[in-house]
PDB file of C-alpha atoms in Angstrom:
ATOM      1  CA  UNK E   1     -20.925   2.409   6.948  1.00  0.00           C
ATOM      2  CA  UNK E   2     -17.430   2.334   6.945  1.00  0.00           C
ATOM      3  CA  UNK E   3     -14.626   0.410   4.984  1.00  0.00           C
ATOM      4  CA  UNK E   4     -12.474  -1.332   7.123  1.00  0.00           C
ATOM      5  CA  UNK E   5     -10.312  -3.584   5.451  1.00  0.00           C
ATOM      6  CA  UNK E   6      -8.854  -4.720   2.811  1.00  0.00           C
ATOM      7  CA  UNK E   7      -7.721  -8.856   1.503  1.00  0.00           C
ATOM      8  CA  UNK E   8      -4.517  -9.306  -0.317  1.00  0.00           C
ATOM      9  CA  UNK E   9      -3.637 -12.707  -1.471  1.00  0.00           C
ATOM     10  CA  UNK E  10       0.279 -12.454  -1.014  1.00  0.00           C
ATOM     11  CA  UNK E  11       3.254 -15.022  -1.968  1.00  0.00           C
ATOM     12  CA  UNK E  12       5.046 -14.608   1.207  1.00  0.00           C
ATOM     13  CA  UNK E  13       3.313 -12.558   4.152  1.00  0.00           C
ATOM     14  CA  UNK E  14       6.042 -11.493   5.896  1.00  0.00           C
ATOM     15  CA  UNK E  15       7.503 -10.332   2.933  1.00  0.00           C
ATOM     16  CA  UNK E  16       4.883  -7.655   2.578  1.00  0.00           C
ATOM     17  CA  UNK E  17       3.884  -7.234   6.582  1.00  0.00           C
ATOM     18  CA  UNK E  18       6.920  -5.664   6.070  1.00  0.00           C
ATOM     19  CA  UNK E  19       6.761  -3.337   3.137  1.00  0.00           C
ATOM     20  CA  UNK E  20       3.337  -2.254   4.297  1.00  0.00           C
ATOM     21  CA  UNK E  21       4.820  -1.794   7.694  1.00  0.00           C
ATOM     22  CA  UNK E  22       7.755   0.275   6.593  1.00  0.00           C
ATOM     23  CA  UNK E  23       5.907   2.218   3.867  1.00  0.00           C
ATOM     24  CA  UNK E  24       2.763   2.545   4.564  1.00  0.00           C
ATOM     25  CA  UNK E  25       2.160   2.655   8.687  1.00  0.00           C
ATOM     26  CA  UNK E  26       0.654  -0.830   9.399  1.00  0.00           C
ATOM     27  CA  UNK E  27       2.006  -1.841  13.044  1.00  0.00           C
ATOM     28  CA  UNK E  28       3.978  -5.244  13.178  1.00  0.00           C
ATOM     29  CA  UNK E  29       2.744  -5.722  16.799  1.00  0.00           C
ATOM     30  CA  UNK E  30      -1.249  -5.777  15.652  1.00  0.00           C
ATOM     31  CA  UNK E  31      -0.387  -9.044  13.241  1.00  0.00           C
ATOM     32  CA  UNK E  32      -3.010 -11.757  13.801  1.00  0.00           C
ATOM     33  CA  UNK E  33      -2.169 -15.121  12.236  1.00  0.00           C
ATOM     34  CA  UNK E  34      -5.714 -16.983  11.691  1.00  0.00           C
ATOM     35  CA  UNK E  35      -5.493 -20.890  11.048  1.00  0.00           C
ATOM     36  CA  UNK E  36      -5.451 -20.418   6.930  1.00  0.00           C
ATOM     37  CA  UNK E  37      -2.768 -18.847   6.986  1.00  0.00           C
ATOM     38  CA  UNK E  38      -4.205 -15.309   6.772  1.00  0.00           C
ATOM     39  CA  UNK E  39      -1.900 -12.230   8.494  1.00  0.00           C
ATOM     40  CA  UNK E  40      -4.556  -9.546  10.046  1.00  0.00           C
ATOM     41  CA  UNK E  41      -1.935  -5.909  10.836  1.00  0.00           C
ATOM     42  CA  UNK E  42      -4.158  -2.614  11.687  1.00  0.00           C
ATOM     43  CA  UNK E  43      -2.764   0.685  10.914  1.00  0.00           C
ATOM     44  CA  UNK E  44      -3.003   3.303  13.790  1.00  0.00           C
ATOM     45  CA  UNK E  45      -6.511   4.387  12.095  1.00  0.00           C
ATOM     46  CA  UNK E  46      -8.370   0.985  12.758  1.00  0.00           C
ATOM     47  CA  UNK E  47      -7.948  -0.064   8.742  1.00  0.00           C
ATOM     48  CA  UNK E  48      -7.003  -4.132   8.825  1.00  0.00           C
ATOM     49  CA  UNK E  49      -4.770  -4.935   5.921  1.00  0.00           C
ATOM     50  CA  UNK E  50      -5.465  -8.930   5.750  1.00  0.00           C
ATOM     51  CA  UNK E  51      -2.530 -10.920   3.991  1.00  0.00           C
ATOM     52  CA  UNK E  52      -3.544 -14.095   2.643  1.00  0.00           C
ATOM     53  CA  UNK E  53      -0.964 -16.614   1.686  1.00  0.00           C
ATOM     54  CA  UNK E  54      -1.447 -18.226  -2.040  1.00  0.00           C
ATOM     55  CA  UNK E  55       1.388 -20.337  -4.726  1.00  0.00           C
ATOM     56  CA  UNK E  56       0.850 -17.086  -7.310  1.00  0.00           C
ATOM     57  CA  UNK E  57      -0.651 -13.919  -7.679  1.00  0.00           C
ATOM     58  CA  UNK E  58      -2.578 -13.758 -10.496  1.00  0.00           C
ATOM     59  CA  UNK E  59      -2.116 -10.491 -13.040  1.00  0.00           C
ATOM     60  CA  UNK E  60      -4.830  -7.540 -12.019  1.00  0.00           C
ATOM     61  CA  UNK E  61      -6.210  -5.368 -14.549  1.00  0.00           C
ATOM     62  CA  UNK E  62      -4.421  -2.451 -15.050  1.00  0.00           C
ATOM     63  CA  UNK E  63      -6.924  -0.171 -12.939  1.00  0.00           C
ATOM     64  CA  UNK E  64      -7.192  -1.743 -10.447  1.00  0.00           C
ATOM     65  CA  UNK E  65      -5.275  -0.092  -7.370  1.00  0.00           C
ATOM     66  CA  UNK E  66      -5.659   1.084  -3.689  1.00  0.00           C
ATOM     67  CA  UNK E  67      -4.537   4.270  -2.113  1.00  0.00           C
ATOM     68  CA  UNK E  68      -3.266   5.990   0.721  1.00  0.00           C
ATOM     69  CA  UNK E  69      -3.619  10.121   1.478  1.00  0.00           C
ATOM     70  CA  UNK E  70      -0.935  12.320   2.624  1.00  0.00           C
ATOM     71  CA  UNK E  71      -1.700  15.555   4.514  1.00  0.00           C
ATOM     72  CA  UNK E  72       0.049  17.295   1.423  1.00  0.00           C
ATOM     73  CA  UNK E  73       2.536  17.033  -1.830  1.00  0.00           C
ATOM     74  CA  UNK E  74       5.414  17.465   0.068  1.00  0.00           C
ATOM     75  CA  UNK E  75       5.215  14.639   2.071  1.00  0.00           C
ATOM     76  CA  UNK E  76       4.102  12.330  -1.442  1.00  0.00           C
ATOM     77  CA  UNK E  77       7.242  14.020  -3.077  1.00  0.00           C
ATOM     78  CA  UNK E  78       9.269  13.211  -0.348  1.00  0.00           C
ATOM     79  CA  UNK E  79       7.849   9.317  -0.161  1.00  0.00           C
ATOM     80  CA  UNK E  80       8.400   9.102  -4.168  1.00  0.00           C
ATOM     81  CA  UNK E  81      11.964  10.097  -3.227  1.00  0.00           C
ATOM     82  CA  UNK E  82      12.451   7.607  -0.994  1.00  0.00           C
ATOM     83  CA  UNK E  83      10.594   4.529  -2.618  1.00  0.00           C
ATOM     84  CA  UNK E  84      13.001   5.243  -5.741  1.00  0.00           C
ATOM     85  CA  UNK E  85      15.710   5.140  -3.101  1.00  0.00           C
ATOM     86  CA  UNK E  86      14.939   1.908  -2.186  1.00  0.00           C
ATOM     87  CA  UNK E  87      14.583   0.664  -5.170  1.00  0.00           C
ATOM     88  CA  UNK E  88      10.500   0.152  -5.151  1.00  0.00           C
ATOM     89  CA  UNK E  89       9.330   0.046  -8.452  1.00  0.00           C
ATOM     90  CA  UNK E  90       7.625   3.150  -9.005  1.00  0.00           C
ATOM     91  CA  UNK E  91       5.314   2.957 -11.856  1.00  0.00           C
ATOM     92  CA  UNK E  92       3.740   6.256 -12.015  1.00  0.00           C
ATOM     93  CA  UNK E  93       4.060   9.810 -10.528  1.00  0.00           C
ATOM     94  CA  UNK E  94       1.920  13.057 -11.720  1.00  0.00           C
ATOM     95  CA  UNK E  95       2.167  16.069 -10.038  1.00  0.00           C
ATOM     96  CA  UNK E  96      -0.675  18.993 -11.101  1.00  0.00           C
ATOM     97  CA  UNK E  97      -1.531  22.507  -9.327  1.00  0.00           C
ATOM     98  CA  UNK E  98      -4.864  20.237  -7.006  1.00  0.00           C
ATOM     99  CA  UNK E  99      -2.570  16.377  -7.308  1.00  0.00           C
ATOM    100  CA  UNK E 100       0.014  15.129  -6.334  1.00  0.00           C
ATOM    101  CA  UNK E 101       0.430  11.176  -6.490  1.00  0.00           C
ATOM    102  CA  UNK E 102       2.095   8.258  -7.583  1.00  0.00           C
ATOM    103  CA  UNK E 103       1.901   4.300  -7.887  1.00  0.00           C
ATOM    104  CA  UNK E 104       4.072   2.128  -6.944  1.00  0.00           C
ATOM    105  CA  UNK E 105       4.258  -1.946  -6.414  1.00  0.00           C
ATOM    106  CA  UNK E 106       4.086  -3.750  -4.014  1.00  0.00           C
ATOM    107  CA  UNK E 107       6.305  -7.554  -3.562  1.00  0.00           C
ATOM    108  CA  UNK E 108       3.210  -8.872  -5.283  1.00  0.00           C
ATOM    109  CA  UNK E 109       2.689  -6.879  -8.116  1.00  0.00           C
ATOM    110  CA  UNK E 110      -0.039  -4.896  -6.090  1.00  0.00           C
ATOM    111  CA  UNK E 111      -0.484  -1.283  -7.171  1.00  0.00           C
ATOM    112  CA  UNK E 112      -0.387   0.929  -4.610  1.00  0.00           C
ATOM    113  CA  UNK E 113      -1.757   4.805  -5.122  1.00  0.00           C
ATOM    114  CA  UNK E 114      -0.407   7.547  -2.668  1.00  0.00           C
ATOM    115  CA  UNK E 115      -2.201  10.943  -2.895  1.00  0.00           C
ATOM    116  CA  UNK E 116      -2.610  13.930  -1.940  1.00  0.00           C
ATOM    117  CA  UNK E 117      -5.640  16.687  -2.784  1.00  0.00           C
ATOM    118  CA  UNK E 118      -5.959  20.588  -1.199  1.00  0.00           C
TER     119      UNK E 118
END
């Protein structure tokens, strides 16, 4: 058994078909648009990222969170770099001798973990 995808209930899909495009490797050209509304996008390992269009995003408890890995610290320090660039709100970053990670947010107030572990 497998996980294979994950719901978000998003304000504006294209809005964040694009940050998870740009950030975070989903392909564009894989969108599905189902009859509610819904926005299916695969990333290039077979994970669906479903974006499902609502008035508001509710607030999440503060744990809760999803995360990506990175084949090593350099490439997470050289994300964080770049999110701050852009101006994505960045919310956390720890770096440790076996860790290095952050959190940042996505248009919807999702937090969004990026990792990476020897």
């Amino acid at each position: 058994m497998r996980l294979r995808h994950l719901g978000l209930p998003v304000r504006d899909h294209q809005r964040s078909l694009t940050f998870y495009a740009r950030w975070f490797g989903f392909d564009p050209a894989t969108a599905t648009t189902y009859p509610d509304g819904t926005v299916i996008v695969r990333d290039a390992d077979g994970f669906d990222l479903a974006l499902h269009p609502v008035a508001e995003v509710g607030p999440a408890p503060d744990f809760l969170h999803f995360g990506f890995v990175l084949p090593s610290g350099d490439a997470v320090r050289d994300l964080y770099r770049r999110l701050l660039a852009e101006g994505v709100p960045v919310i956390e970053f720890d770096e440790e001798p076996d860790l290095v990670s952050l959190k940042c947010l996505d248009p919807d107030g999702w937090r969004v973990e990026v990792y990476w572990e020897p």
